[in-house]
XYZ file of C-alpha atoms in Angstrom:
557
model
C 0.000 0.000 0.000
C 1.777 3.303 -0.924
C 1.089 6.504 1.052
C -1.025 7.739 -1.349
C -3.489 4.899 -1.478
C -3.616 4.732 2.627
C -4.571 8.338 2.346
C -7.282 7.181 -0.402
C -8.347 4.812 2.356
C -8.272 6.945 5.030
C -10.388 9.678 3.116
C -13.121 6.850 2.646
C -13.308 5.814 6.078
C -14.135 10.043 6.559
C -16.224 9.972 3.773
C -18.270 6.707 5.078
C -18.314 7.928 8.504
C -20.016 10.998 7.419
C -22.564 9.385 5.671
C -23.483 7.219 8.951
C -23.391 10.493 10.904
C -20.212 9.393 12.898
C -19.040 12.992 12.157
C -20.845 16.161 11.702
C -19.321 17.170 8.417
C -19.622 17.909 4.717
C -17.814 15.780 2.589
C -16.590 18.767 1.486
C -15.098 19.480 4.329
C -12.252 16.655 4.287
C -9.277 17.618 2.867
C -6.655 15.343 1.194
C -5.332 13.529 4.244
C -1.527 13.594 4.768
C 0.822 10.796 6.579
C 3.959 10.576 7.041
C 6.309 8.000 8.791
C 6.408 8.263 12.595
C 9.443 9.861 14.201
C 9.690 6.609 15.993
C 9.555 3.287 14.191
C 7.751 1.503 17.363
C 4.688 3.750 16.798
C 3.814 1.887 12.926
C 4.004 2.522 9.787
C 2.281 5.826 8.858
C 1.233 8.152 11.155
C -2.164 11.213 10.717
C -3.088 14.439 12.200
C -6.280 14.991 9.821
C -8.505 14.020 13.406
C -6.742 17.324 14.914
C -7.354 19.197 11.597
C -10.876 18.369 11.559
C -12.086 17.549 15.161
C -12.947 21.283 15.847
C -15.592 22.100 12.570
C -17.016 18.828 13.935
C -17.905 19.656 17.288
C -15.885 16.748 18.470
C -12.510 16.930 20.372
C -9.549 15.497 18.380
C -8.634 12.400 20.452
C -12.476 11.404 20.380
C -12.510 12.141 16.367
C -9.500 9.855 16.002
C -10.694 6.867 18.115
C -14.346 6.932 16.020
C -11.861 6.827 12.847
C -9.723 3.818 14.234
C -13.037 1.797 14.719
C -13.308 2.552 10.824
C -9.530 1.991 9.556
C -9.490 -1.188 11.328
C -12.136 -2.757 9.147
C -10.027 -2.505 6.605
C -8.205 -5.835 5.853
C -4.728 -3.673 5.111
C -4.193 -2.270 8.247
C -3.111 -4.748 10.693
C -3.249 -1.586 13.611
C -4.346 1.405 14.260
C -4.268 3.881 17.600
C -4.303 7.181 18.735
C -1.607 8.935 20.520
C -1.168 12.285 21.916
C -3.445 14.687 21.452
C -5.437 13.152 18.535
C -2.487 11.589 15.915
C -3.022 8.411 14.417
C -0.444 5.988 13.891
C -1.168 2.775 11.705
C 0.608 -0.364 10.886
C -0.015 -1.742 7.908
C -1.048 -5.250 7.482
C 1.891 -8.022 6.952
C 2.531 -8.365 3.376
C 0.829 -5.035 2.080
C 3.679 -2.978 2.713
C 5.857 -5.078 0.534
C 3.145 -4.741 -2.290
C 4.907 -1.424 -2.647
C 7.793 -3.212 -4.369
C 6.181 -4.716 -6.886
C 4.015 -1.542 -7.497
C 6.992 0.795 -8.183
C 8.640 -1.611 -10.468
C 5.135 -1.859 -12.016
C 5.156 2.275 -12.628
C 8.762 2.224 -13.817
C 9.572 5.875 -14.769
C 6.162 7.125 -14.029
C 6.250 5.928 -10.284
C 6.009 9.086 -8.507
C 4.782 11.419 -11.343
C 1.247 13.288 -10.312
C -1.146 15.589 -12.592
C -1.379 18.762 -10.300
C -0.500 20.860 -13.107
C -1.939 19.256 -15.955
C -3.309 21.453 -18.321
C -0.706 24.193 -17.277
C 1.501 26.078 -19.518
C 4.334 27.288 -17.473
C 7.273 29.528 -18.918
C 10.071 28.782 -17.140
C 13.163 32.051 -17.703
C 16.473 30.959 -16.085
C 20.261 32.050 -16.683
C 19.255 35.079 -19.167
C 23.055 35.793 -18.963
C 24.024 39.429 -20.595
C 25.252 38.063 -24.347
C 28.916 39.438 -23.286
C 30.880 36.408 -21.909
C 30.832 33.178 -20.452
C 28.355 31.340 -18.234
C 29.181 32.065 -14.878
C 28.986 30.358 -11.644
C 25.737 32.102 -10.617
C 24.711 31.435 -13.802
C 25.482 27.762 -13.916
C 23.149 27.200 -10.437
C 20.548 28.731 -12.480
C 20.626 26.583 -15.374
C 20.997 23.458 -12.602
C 18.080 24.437 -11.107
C 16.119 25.730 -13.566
C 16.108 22.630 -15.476
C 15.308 20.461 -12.588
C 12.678 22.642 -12.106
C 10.972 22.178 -15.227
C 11.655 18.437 -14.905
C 10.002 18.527 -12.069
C 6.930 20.535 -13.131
C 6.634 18.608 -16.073
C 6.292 15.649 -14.166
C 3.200 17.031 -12.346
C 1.814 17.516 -16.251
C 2.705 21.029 -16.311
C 3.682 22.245 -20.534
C 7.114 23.910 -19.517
C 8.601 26.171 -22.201
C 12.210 26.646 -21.469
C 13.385 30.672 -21.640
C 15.974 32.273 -22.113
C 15.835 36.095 -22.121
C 18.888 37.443 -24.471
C 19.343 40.517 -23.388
C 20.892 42.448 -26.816
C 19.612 46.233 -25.592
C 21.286 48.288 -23.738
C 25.095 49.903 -22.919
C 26.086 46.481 -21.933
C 26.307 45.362 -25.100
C 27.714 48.452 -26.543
C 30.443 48.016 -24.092
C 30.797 44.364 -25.338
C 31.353 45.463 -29.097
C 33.628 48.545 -27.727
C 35.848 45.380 -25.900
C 36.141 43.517 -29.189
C 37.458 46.601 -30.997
C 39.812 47.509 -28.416
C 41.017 44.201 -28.270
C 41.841 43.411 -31.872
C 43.412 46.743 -31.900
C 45.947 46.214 -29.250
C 44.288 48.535 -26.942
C 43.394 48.555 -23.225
C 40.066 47.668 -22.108
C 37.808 50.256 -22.179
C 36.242 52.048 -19.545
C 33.075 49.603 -18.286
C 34.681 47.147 -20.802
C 35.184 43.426 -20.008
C 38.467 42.083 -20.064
C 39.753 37.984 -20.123
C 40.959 35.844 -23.200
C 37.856 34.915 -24.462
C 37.552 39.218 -25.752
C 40.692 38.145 -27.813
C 39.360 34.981 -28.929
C 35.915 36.266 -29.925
C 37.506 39.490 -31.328
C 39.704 37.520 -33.520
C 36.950 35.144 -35.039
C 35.200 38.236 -35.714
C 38.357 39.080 -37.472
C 38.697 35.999 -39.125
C 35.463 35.223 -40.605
C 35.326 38.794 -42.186
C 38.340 38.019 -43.971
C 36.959 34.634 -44.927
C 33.940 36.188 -46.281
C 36.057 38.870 -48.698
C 34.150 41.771 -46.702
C 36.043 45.326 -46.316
C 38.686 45.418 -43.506
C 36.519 46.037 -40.360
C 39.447 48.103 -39.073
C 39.269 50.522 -41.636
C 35.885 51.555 -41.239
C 34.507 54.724 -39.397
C 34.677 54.388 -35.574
C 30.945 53.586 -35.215
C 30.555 51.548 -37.839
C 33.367 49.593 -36.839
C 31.789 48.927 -33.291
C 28.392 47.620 -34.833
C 30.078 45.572 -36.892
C 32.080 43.749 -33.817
C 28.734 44.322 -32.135
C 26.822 42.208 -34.071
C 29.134 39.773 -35.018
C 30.601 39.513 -31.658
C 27.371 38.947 -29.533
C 26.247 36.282 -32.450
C 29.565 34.200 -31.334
C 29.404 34.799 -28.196
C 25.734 33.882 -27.562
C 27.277 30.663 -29.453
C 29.487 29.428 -27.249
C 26.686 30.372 -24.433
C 24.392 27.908 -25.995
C 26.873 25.129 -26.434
C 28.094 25.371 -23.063
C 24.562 24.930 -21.552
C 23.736 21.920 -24.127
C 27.347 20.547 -22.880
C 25.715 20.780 -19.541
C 22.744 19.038 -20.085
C 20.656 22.265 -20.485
C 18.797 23.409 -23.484
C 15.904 25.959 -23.827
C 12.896 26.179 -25.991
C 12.918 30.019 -26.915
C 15.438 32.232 -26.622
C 13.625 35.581 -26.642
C 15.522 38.951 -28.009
C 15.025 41.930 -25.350
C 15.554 44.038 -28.492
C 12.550 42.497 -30.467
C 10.375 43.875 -27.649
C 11.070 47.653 -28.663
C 11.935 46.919 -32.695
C 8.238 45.579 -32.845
C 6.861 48.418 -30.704
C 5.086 46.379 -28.676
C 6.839 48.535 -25.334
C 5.257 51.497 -26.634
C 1.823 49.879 -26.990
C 1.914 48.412 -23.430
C 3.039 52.085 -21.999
C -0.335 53.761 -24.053
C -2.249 51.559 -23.380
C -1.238 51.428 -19.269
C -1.760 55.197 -19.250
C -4.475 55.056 -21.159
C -6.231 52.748 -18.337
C -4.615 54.753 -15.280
C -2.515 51.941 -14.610
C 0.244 54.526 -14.856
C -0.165 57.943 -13.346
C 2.014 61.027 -13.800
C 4.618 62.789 -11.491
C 7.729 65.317 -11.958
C 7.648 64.741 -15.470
C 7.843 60.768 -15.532
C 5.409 58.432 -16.057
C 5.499 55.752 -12.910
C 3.795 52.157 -12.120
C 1.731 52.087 -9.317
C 3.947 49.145 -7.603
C 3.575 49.546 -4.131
C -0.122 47.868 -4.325
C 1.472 45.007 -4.875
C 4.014 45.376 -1.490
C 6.608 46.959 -3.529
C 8.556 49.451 -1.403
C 7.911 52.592 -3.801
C 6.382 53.428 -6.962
C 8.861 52.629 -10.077
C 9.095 54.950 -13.103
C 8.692 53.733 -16.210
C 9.147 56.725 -18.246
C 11.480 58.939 -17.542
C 11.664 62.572 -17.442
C 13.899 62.434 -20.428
C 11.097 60.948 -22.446
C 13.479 57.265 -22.502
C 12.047 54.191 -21.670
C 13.403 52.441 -17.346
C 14.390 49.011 -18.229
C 11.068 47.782 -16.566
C 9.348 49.087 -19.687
C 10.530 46.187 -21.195
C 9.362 43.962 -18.256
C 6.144 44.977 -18.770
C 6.119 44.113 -22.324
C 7.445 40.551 -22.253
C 5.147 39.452 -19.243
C 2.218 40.738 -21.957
C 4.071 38.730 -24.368
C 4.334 35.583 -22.455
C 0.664 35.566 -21.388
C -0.229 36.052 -25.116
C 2.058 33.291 -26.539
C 0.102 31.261 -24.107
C 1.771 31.127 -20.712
C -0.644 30.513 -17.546
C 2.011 30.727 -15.144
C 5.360 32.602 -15.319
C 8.469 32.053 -13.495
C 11.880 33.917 -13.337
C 14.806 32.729 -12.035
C 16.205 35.892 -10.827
C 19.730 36.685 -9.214
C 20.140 37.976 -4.905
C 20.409 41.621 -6.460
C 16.965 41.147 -8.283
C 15.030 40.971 -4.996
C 12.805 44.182 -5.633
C 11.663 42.503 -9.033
C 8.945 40.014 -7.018
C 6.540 43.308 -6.373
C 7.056 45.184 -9.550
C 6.628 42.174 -12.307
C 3.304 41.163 -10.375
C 2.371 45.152 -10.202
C 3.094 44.918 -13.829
C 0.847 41.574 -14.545
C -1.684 43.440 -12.404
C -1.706 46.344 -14.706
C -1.573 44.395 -17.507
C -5.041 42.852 -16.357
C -3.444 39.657 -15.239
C -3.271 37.994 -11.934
C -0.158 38.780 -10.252
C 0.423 35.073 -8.538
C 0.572 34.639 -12.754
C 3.782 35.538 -12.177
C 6.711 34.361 -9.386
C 9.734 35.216 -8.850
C 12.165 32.921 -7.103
C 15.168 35.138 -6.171
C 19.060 32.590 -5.794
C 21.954 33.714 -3.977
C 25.281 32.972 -4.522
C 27.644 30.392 -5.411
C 31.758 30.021 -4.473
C 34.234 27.960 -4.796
C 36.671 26.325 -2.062
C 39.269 23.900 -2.588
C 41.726 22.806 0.170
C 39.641 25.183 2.304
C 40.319 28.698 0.740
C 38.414 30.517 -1.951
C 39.224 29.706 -5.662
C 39.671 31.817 -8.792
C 40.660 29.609 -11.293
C 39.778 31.086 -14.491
C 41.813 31.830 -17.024
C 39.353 32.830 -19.846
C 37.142 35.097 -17.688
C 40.012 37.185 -15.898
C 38.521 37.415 -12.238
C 34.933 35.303 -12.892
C 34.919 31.342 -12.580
C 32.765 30.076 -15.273
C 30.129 27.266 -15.800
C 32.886 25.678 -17.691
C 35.742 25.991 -15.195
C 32.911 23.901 -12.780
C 32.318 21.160 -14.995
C 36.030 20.883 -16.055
C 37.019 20.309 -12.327
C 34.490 18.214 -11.326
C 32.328 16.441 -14.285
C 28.653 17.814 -15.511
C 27.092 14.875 -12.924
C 28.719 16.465 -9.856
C 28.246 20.549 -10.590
C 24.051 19.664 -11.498
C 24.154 17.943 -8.225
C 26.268 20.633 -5.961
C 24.320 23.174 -7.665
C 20.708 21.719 -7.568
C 20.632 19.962 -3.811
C 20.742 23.364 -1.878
C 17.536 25.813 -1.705
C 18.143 28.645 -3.977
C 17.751 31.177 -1.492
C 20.786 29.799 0.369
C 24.422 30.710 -0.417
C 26.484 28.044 -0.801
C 30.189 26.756 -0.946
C 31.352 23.602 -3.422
C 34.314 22.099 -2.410
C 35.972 20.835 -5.414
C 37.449 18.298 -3.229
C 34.710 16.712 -2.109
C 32.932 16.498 -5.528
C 35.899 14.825 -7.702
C 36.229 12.022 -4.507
C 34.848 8.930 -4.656
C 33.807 8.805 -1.266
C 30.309 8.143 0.401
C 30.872 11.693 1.742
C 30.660 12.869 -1.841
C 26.653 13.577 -1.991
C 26.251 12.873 -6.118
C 28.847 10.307 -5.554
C 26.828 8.212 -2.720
C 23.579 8.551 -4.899
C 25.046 7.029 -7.876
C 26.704 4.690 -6.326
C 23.697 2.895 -4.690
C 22.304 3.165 -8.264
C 25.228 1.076 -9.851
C 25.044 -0.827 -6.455
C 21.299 -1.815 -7.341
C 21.923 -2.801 -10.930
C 24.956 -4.734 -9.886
C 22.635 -6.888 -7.615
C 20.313 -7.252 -10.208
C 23.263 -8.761 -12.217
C 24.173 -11.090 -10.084
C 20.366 -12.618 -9.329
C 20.248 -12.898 -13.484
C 23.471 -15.438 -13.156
C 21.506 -17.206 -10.581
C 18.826 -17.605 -12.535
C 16.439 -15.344 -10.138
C 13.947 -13.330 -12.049
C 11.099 -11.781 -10.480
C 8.384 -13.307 -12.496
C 8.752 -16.363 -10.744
C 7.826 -15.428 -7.646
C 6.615 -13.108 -4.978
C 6.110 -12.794 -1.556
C 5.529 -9.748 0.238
C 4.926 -10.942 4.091
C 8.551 -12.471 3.183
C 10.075 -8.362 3.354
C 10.308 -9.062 7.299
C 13.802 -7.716 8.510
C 13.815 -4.025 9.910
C 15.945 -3.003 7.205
C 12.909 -3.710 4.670
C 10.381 -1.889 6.631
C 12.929 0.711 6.575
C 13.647 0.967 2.478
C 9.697 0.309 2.092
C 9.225 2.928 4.260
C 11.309 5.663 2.288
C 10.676 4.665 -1.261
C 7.170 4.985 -0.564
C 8.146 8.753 0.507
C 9.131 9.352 -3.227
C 5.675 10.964 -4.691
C 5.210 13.081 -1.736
C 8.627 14.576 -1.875
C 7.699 15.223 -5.527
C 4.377 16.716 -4.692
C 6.629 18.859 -2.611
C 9.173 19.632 -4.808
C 6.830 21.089 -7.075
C 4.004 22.736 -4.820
C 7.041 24.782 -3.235
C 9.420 25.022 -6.497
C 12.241 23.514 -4.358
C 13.984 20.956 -6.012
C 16.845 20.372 -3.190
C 14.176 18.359 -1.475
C 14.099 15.451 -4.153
C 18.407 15.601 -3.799
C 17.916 14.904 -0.073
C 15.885 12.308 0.025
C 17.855 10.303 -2.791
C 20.267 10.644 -0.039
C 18.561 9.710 2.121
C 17.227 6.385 -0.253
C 20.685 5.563 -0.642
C 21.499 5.448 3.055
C 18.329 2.954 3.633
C 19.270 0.954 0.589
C 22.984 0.136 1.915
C 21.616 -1.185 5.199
C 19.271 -3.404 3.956
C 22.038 -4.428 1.099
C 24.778 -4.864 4.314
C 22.416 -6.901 6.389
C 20.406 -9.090 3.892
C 21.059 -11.084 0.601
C 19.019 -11.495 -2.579
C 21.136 -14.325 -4.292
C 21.697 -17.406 -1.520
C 24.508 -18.214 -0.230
C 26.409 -22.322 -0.384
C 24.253 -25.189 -1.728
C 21.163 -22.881 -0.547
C 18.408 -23.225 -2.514
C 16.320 -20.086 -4.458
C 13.468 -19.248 -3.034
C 10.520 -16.283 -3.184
C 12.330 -15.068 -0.356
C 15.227 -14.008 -3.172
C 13.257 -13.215 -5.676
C 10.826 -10.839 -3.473
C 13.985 -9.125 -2.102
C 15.187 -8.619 -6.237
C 11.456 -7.134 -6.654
C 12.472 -4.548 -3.440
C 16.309 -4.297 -4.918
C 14.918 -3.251 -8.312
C 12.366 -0.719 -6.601
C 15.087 0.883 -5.442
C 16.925 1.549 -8.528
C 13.817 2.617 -10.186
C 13.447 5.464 -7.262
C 16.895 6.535 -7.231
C 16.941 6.838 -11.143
C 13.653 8.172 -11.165
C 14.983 11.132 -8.928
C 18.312 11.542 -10.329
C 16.509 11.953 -13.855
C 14.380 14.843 -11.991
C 17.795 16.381 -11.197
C 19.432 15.881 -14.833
C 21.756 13.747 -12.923
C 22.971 10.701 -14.764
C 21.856 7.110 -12.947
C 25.271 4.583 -13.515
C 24.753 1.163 -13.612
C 28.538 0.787 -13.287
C 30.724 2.709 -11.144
């Protein structure tokens, strides 16, 4: 019985109970019942609080709610006990045999064992790295695109449509500056003023070069000072955004769209928003700008959108592409936004709410930032980037596997520090390391029951899963599409890396203390084969999550 279908049960016994006037309730009133495994492994299996939750509407104190709901539970041929404790929990302990059901039903799922529909019919756009066009993937960058993608794996397995975004921003001084670099550099000069520096302004500076040549155009040097920039400028940003892409693919991370900032004022659709806004009072006007009405939605002030200059704030632009994103068919939109981006949560949903769209349309989840430590000290090892450690300076020390796992298995909002290390060891105190492992460990044992000749078809026995360390692995696996459910409902896809950790600790006791292929002249039994059924569970779990993560799943190691 997985967790899910003792809370189907549980919500029957409610639903039944109501009907025989047991409790004074609506059926509307029961909510989807939660349990979760007792802190203490004495107490059962599962354990409830939906008596508390409910006891109160029903006129009924909790502990008297929960024993009329034990009378019902334990007519239910699954669960072998049932009792309250405390102040109205229930803990239950499932019937001998049905636990170990679970085995066989996660095999039975395969990939889809843990996958739910919550967001089925849900078109999310999903915007994460949006690095400026002008060098490298950093390291902040690179925890975006690790969690970003998980992200959408995640949300996708809930049935949500995710369309991958990336948000090229090819508008502004930045990238003036970038083409300004490129000349500078293939002239010999210094870096300019606000310029970026690093070997890969060379490198991209000479391509430029190069291809020009190739191509038989005019000498790029010899042409008037501004046309010489635009032509590095658009040349330079095409390469560069080049080697962007690649480097995300390289790292398992590819997007759907990748939206041009620019073709939000070429089209005019910034200046339609802004009429139409002041048009409908959404924007009001002060000291000669034109400003969005922000604080209703918590911001700390009012932001201007037009300035007193006549020029367009860079939230214009915000506002148009949320417009643009609703109208290319997005329900939900998220941004993956970096620590100095915390004011954008009020003033994108002040924007959806002038726009005439619900601001929860919109969320912003806001990451902090990323270093690196080796032998205990802070590292700058880039060579490409001058000062900035890149995506690719990660993946080069450590492996693609290792810098989606350090990157993803934290909460975004936390800083954190990868020792380099740690990662490269093959250690159990390596995190992605101790994962895979018990992934290769699992399809080693199923190796080794196919040259005995045990195959799971021939037999199984549930009530046979008796030793602690069974009820322990059953326990946790059966965890898996709640920590999903989780994962999802609160965008935090660190919780799916901790509990393959925690997977992987439950599946090395029960592989240290029992056997699934038999020792001497013993003879096969369903004992063996039931434990392979409960071995290959726990593969399917641990690659199930790993896949969630991007995270390869080894059989080999």
């Amino acid at each position: 019985m997985t967790p899910e279908e003792l809370s189907a049960t549980i919500r029957s016994a409610l639903l039944a109970g109501i009907d025989d006037s047991d409790f004074q309730l609506s059926p509307f009133d029961v909510p989807e019942v939660r349990v979760e495994r007792p802190r203490q492994k004495d107490h059962g299996d599962w354990a409830t609080n939906v008596a508390m939750q409910l006891a109160k509407k029903a006129g009924s104190n909790p502990r008297e709610f929960a024993t009329t709901l034990v009378e019902r539970l334990l007519e239910d041929p699954g669960i072998e006990a049932a009792e309250v404790a405390g102040p109205g929990f229930i803990n239950i302990r499932l019937a001998k045999g049905v636990a170990g059901e679970l085995a066989r039903g996660i095999v039975d799922y395969g990939k889809d064992y843990g996958r739910g529909e919550s967001l089925t019919g849900t078109t999310v756009n999903l915007e994460f790295v949006s690095a400026n066009p002008t060098g490298p993937v950093h390291l902040g960058g690179a925890r975006w695109a690790a969690v970003g993608d998980s992200l959408a794996r995640l949300l996708e397995f809930h049935g949500a449509t995710v369309i991958r975004e990336y948000y090229f921003n090819d508008h502004g001084s930045q990238i003036d500056n970038f083409a300004r670099s490129l000349l500078a550099a293939i002239r010999g000069e210094d870096t300019p003023e606000n310029g970026y520096g690093g070997d890969y302004i060379q490198e991209i500076a000479n391509q430029v070069l190069i291809q020009a040549m190739e191509a038989g155009e005019k000498d790029p040097l010899e042409l008037p000072e501004e046309e010489a920039q635009e032509f590095f400028r658009k040349r330079g940003v095409h390469l560069m955004f080049d080697q962007v892409k690649e480097s995300l693919h390289q790292f398992g991370v590819d997007f759907d769209v990748y939206f041009h900032e620019e073709s939000l004022h070429r089209s005019g659709k910034v200046e339609k928003a802004l009429e139409e806004l002041k048009a409908s009072g959404a924007l009001y006007e002060s000291e000669g700008a034109w400003w969005l009405r922000s604080t209703d939605q918590g911001d700390e002030k009012d932001r201007v959108v037009v300035k007193s200059d006549g020029n367009a704030a860079y939230i214009a632009g915000d506002i148009a592409y949320i417009r643009d994103k609703h109208e290319r068919g997005a329900d939900l939109c998220i941004y993956l936004l970096g620590a100095d981006h915390h004011g954008y949560i009020a003033r994108l949903k002040a924007a959806a709410a002038a726009l005439g769209y619900d601001p929860d349309s919109v969320e912003v989840i806001i990451g902090q930032l990323v270093s690196l430590v080796k032998d205990g000290q802070p590292v700058r090892m880039s060579k490409r980037a001058g000062t900035v450690v890149t995506m690719e300076d990660l993946v080069d020390a450590v492996g693609v596997d290792a810098a989606r796992y350090a990157l993803a298995r934290s909460s975004a909002d936390s800083t954190i520090d990868i020792d380099l290390d740690l990662l490269a060891s093959a250690t159990n105190a390596n995190p992605v390391f101790y994962v895979q492992y018990a992934h290769a460990r699992s399809a080693g044992v199923a190796r080794n029951a196919a040259e005995y000749g045990i195959r799971r078809e021939d037999g199984f026995d549930p009530a046979q899963l008796e030793h602690d360390t069974e009820a322990a692995l059953l326990g946790i696996l059966g965890e898996f599409p709640r920590i999903v459910t989780q994962a999802v409902e609160f965008r935090e896809q660190h919780r799916v890396a901790r509990y393959l950790e925690d997977v992987a600790a439950a599946f090395n006791q029960w592989y240290d203390r029992t056997r699934v292929t038999p020792q001497g002249d013993e003879e096969i039994t369903d004992l063996h084969r039931t434990r392979l059924w409960l071995n290959d569970a726990a593969g399917q779990v641990l690659r199930n999550g790993l896949h969630l993560l991007g995270v390869s799943a080894p059989e080999r190691m």
